[in-house]
Structure formats: C-alpha cells, structure tokens
Coordinates of C-alpha atoms and ligand atoms in Angstrom, one line a residue:
M1 CA 36.8 14.1 -5.8
A2 CA 36.3 12.1 -9.0
I3 CA 33.0 13.7 -10.0
R4 CA 33.0 16.1 -12.9
L5 CA 31.1 19.5 -12.6
I6 CA 29.5 20.8 -15.7
K7 CA 27.9 24.2 -15.9
T8 CA 27.0 24.7 -19.6
I9 CA 24.5 23.0 -21.8
D10 CA 27.2 22.8 -24.6
E11 CA 29.7 20.9 -22.5
M12 CA 26.9 18.6 -21.2
R13 CA 25.8 17.8 -24.7
E14 CA 29.4 17.1 -25.8
L15 CA 29.8 14.6 -23.0
I16 CA 26.5 12.9 -23.8
E17 CA 27.4 12.6 -27.5
Q18 CA 30.7 10.9 -26.6
A19 CA 28.9 8.5 -24.2
K20 CA 26.1 7.7 -26.7
S21 CA 28.8 7.0 -29.4
K22 CA 30.2 4.4 -27.0
E23 CA 26.6 3.0 -26.4
R24 CA 26.8 4.0 -22.7
V25 CA 23.6 3.7 -20.7
I26 CA 22.8 7.2 -19.3
G27 CA 20.9 7.8 -16.0
L28 CA 19.6 11.3 -14.9
V29 CA 18.8 12.2 -11.3
P30 CA 17.2 15.6 -11.4
T31 CA 17.6 17.5 -8.1
M32 CA 17.5 21.0 -6.7
G33 CA 20.6 20.3 -4.6
A34 CA 20.7 20.2 -0.8
L35 CA 21.2 16.5 -1.3
H36 CA 20.0 14.0 1.4
E37 CA 19.8 10.3 1.7
G38 CA 16.7 10.2 -0.4
H39 CA 18.6 11.7 -3.4
L40 CA 21.6 9.5 -2.7
S41 CA 19.4 6.4 -2.8
L42 CA 18.2 7.5 -6.3
I43 CA 21.9 8.1 -7.4
K44 CA 22.8 4.6 -6.1
M45 CA 19.9 3.1 -8.0
A46 CA 21.0 4.8 -11.2
K47 CA 24.6 3.7 -10.6
E48 CA 23.3 0.0 -10.5
M49 CA 21.6 0.4 -13.9
C50 CA 23.7 3.0 -15.9
H51 CA 27.3 3.6 -17.0
L52 CA 27.0 7.4 -16.7
V53 CA 25.0 9.0 -13.9
V54 CA 24.2 12.7 -14.3
V55 CA 23.0 14.4 -11.2
S56 CA 21.5 17.8 -12.1
V57 CA 21.6 20.4 -9.4
F58 CA 19.4 23.3 -10.3
V59 CA 17.1 25.4 -8.1
N60 CA 14.5 25.9 -10.8
P61 CA 12.9 29.4 -10.5
T62 CA 9.9 28.6 -12.7
Q63 CA 8.5 26.1 -10.2
F64 CA 8.4 28.5 -7.3
G65 CA 5.5 30.9 -6.7
P66 CA 6.1 34.6 -5.9
N67 CA 5.8 34.1 -2.1
E68 CA 7.6 30.8 -1.9
D69 CA 11.2 29.9 -0.7
L70 CA 13.2 30.4 -3.9
D71 CA 15.6 32.8 -2.3
K72 CA 16.1 30.9 0.9
Y73 CA 16.3 27.4 -0.7
P74 CA 19.5 25.8 0.7
R75 CA 22.4 25.9 -1.8
D76 CA 25.8 24.3 -1.3
L77 CA 27.2 23.0 -4.6
H78 CA 30.5 21.9 -3.2
E79 CA 28.8 19.7 -0.6
D80 CA 26.3 18.4 -3.2
C81 CA 29.2 17.4 -5.5
S82 CA 30.9 15.5 -2.7
K83 CA 27.7 13.7 -1.8
A84 CA 26.8 12.9 -5.4
D85 CA 30.4 11.6 -5.8
S86 CA 30.2 9.3 -2.8
A87 CA 26.9 7.8 -4.0
G88 CA 28.3 7.0 -7.4
G89 CA 27.4 9.9 -9.6
T90 CA 29.6 10.6 -12.6
V91 CA 28.7 14.2 -13.4
V92 CA 27.0 17.0 -11.6
F93 CA 25.2 19.3 -14.1
A94 CA 24.7 22.7 -12.4
P95 CA 23.7 25.3 -14.9
E96 CA 23.0 29.0 -13.9
A97 CA 19.4 30.1 -14.3
S98 CA 20.4 32.3 -17.3
E99 CA 21.8 29.2 -19.0
M100 CA 18.5 27.3 -18.7
Y101 CA 16.2 30.4 -19.2
P102 CA 18.0 32.9 -21.4
D103 CA 16.4 36.2 -22.2
G104 CA 13.3 35.7 -24.4
F105 CA 12.6 32.2 -23.1
S106 CA 8.8 31.7 -23.6
T107 CA 8.0 28.0 -24.0
F108 CA 6.4 26.0 -21.3
V109 CA 5.1 22.4 -20.8
N110 CA 1.6 22.1 -19.4
V111 CA 0.1 18.9 -18.2
S112 CA -3.7 19.1 -17.7
G113 CA -5.9 16.8 -15.5
I114 CA -3.6 15.4 -12.8
T115 CA -2.0 18.8 -12.1
E116 CA -5.4 20.3 -11.2
K117 CA -5.5 18.9 -7.7
M118 CA -3.4 18.6 -4.6
C119 CA -0.1 20.6 -5.0
G120 CA -1.3 21.9 -8.4
V121 CA -4.1 23.8 -6.5
S122 CA -1.9 25.0 -3.6
R123 CA 1.0 26.0 -5.9
P124 CA -0.3 27.4 -9.1
G125 CA 2.2 27.1 -11.9
H126 CA 4.4 24.7 -9.9
F127 CA 4.0 21.7 -12.2
Q128 CA 4.3 23.8 -15.3
G129 CA 7.7 24.8 -14.0
V130 CA 8.7 21.2 -13.1
A131 CA 7.5 19.8 -16.5
T132 CA 9.3 22.5 -18.4
V133 CA 12.6 22.1 -16.6
V134 CA 12.5 18.3 -16.6
S135 CA 11.7 18.4 -20.4
K136 CA 14.7 20.6 -20.9
L137 CA 16.9 18.2 -18.9
F138 CA 15.6 15.3 -20.9
N139 CA 16.5 17.0 -24.1
I140 CA 20.0 18.0 -22.8
V141 CA 21.0 14.8 -21.1
K142 CA 19.0 12.3 -23.3
P143 CA 18.9 9.8 -20.5
N144 CA 17.8 6.2 -20.9
Y145 CA 16.6 6.2 -17.3
A146 CA 15.5 9.1 -15.1
Y147 CA 15.0 8.8 -11.3
F148 CA 12.5 10.5 -9.1
G149 CA 11.3 10.0 -5.5
Q150 CA 8.0 8.6 -4.4
K151 CA 7.8 11.4 -1.8
D152 CA 6.9 13.7 -4.6
A153 CA 4.3 11.2 -5.9
Q154 CA 2.2 13.7 -7.9
Q155 CA 5.4 15.1 -9.5
A156 CA 6.4 11.6 -10.5
L157 CA 3.0 11.0 -12.1
V158 CA 3.1 14.3 -13.9
I159 CA 6.6 13.5 -15.3
E160 CA 5.5 10.0 -16.4
K161 CA 2.5 11.6 -18.1
F162 CA 4.3 14.2 -20.2
A163 CA 7.2 11.9 -20.9
N164 CA 4.7 9.5 -22.4
D165 CA 2.4 12.1 -24.1
L166 CA 5.4 13.8 -25.7
N167 CA 7.2 10.6 -26.6
F168 CA 10.4 11.2 -24.6
D169 CA 12.5 8.1 -25.0
V170 CA 13.2 7.7 -21.3
K171 CA 12.1 5.2 -18.7
I172 CA 10.9 6.9 -15.5
C173 CA 12.1 5.1 -12.3
V174 CA 10.5 5.9 -8.9
G175 CA 12.5 5.3 -5.7
Y176 CA 10.9 4.7 -2.3
T177 CA 10.6 7.5 0.2
V178 CA 13.6 7.6 2.5
R179 CA 12.6 8.4 6.1
D180 CA 14.5 9.4 9.3
E181 CA 14.4 6.7 12.0
D182 CA 11.4 8.4 13.6
G183 CA 9.5 8.3 10.4
L184 CA 9.8 11.8 9.0
A185 CA 10.2 11.7 5.2
L186 CA 13.6 13.3 4.2
S187 CA 13.2 16.6 2.5
S188 CA 15.6 19.5 1.8
R189 CA 13.0 21.7 3.5
N190 CA 13.3 19.8 6.8
Q191 CA 16.3 22.1 7.4
Y192 CA 13.9 25.0 7.9
L193 CA 12.3 23.3 11.0
S194 CA 13.2 24.3 14.5
D195 CA 13.6 21.5 17.1
E196 CA 10.1 22.0 18.3
E197 CA 8.7 22.0 14.7
R198 CA 10.7 19.0 13.8
K199 CA 9.0 17.1 16.7
A200 CA 5.6 18.5 15.6
A201 CA 6.1 17.3 12.0
L202 CA 6.1 13.7 13.2
V203 CA 2.3 14.1 13.2
I204 CA 2.5 13.6 9.4
P205 CA 4.0 10.0 9.3
R206 CA 1.9 9.2 12.4
S207 CA -1.4 10.2 10.7
L208 CA -0.4 8.3 7.5
N209 CA 0.3 5.2 9.6
L210 CA -3.1 5.4 11.3
A211 CA -4.8 5.3 7.9
E212 CA -2.5 2.5 6.7
D213 CA -3.4 0.4 9.8
A214 CA -7.1 1.1 9.3
V215 CA -6.9 -0.2 5.7
K216 CA -5.0 -3.3 6.9
N217 CA -7.9 -3.8 9.4
G218 CA -10.5 -3.6 6.6
E219 CA -11.5 0.1 6.4
R220 CA -12.1 1.0 2.8
E221 CA -14.2 4.2 2.9
I222 CA -12.3 7.3 1.8
K223 CA -14.3 9.7 3.8
K224 CA -13.5 7.8 7.1
L225 CA -9.9 7.4 6.2
K226 CA -9.5 11.1 5.4
E227 CA -11.3 12.1 8.6
M228 CA -8.9 9.9 10.6
V229 CA -5.9 11.7 9.1
V230 CA -7.4 15.1 9.5
N231 CA -8.3 14.5 13.1
E232 CA -4.8 13.3 14.0
I233 CA -3.1 16.2 12.3
T234 CA -5.5 18.7 13.8
K235 CA -4.3 17.6 17.3
E236 CA -0.9 19.1 16.7
K237 CA -1.1 22.9 17.3
L238 CA 2.0 23.8 15.2
A239 CA 0.5 22.0 12.1
E240 CA -1.9 23.5 9.6
I241 CA -3.4 21.2 6.9
D242 CA -3.1 22.4 3.3
Y243 CA -4.7 19.2 2.0
V244 CA -5.4 15.6 2.9
E245 CA -6.4 13.6 -0.2
I246 CA -7.0 10.1 -1.2
Y247 CA -7.2 9.3 -4.9
D248 CA -7.0 6.2 -7.1
C249 CA -3.5 5.5 -8.1
P250 CA -2.1 6.1 -10.7
S251 CA -5.0 7.9 -12.3
L252 CA -5.6 10.3 -9.4
E253 CA -9.3 10.0 -10.0
E254 CA -11.9 10.5 -7.2
I255 CA -13.0 7.3 -5.5
D256 CA -15.4 6.6 -2.6
E257 CA -13.7 3.5 -1.5
I258 CA -10.4 1.7 -2.0
K259 CA -10.8 -1.2 -4.4
D260 CA -7.3 -1.7 -5.4
I261 CA -4.5 0.8 -4.9
A262 CA -4.9 4.4 -3.7
L263 CA -2.6 7.3 -2.9
L264 CA -3.0 9.0 0.4
A265 CA -1.2 12.4 0.1
V266 CA -0.9 15.2 2.5
A267 CA 0.5 18.7 2.6
V268 CA 0.9 20.3 6.0
K269 CA 2.4 23.6 7.1
V270 CA 4.5 23.2 10.2
G271 CA 5.4 26.7 11.4
T272 CA 6.1 28.4 8.1
T273 CA 7.5 25.2 6.4
R274 CA 5.2 23.4 4.0
L275 CA 5.9 19.6 4.0
I276 CA 4.4 16.9 1.8
D277 CA 4.2 13.2 2.3
N278 CA 2.2 10.2 1.0
I279 CA 1.7 6.5 1.2
V280 CA 0.2 4.0 -1.1
L281 CA -2.8 2.2 0.4
E282 CA -3.5 -1.3 -0.9
A283 CA -6.9 -2.9 -0.4
N284 CA -5.5 -6.5 -0.7
Ligands
PAF301 O1 11.9 17.3 -7.1 C1 12.7 18.2 -7.4 O2 13.7 18.4 -6.7 C2 12.4 19.1 -8.5 O3 11.0 19.4 -8.6 C3 13.0 18.7 -9.9 C4 12.4 17.3 -10.3 C5 14.5 18.5 -9.8 C6 12.7 19.7 -10.9 O4 13.2 20.9 -10.7

C-alpha cells in the first residue's frame, strides 16, 4: 500500500509545509471512515485536481448526540486506508479524539440560520460539531480544495457558509450522490440495515423520484410536492418520517412554489437507522 497514514497534527502539519513549499495543490476529503463508493468518487475528483490528496478519517464525537450511534459507528482503518489508496489518496489523516479535542478544549464554530432547520432540528448540536471539526481540519491541512457529498446537502451548505464567513482560503467542491443500482443513496449507515429494512429503504429514492417526475410534468406547488413524498413514504410500514422539506436552494429559505431551483430533502428512520437523502428540483 502506497498511502501514508498520519495520526498526529504535528506530522500532518510538517507534510503540508513541505508540500506548500513545493507549491503543491492540496485537496482534503473529510470522512468518518467506513469508506464507500461515494467517498471514493470524492477522492477520485480530488486526485484529478490536486497533487496531494489528504483523506481524513475521524469519527467526530462532537457531532453525535447523546443517544446517537457514536459507539457503534463502523470503524476499520486498515480497510479505509486500502480503499483511499486505490482511489488515489496520498495520505490518510486519522487522529485520535484526544489529539483533536485535548483536555480543556472549549471553542466551537456555530453557524446560525441554515442550521436551524432539517437535521439541525432533529440533531441539536450536530452542525456545531461538524463546523468545528471541519474548521480544525482546514487549519491543519490548509487545503486549496475540500470535497463533500451532495447526499449531505445541508452539511455542504453549512460548510460553504462558515468557510466564506470566516474567510477560509479553500474552495468547497460538492460531488454528486452515488447510489446503488436500485437507487438507494450510499451511506456508511446502510450497513446497519437488515435485508428487510434495506428493501423498505427504497421508498426513499422512490418518493424523491415521484416528486422529480411531478416537477417535470409541471407541478410547482411545494405543499402538493411534499404531500406526494409524505404519502409515498407513509405506505412503507418500516419507515418513519423525521422530516420532508423543500426549500429554496442554496438559501434554504421557505418558498410556496418552485420558481428556480429547490432542494427536496428527507430524513427517514428505517427500523432504528436514520437515513437522509435529497434531490435538487429544477423548475426549468
Ligand atoms: O460527512 C461526514 O462524514 C462528516 O460530517 C464530516 C464532514 C467528515 C465531519 O466529521
């Protein structure tokens, strides 16, 4: 395996300094590990644009709520290194929690507005944890480009917002959602699903497609589109809706009808697993 594994911030900084002195373009793909094709597509995108591709693998405790899946989140660093290597990563940065959050750590990044809806409501404190850890990664790796998936659309918007507000000198790149052949969006959390739940979860892409087709056929009214999605998901007995929302994109402001581009985003619990997905709806 050619990829280098780095576990300390000092060693990471040293490598970045060397790369910067040679004017190397640096890409960062932040992940929590359990890498799948969605992550690998981001690593491949980074490889096309950058000399040095840092894949961070860090299950960030500050973005999990007290009753969430921090403890059971899948962890396999060896497998992640091998996958990151095969996709063209140069370095895996996998610090321990105590390296990122030493005793006495007390500074957090808070984005207001766009975090006060959707996952921000269902998962209080989640985006504060994400914004804080991604800020730290930006400061450690100093990437020219950083890569995030469209599947976590609200997260990508939050990161774009704080990067811009706080003048981070990094360009945020968002890669398309990668789906299994049957349409289910790839997620590390799909591993939690039983066979029966995996089948039931297909109601998510099916409901998004219904709305997409309706928009293609001229439907613009948000209330009707939301109802369509809710009704479809409700037919599946193993699925429980957390939210179905349609907002203007990228402002995430409330709208009554789609005039230009809107984000249809859903969070659905299938069994005990909470899954999110979204699509962009275009009026023209
Ligand atoms: O999307 C994720 O995997 C995480 O939220 C991120 C961006 C790596 C921050 O921990």
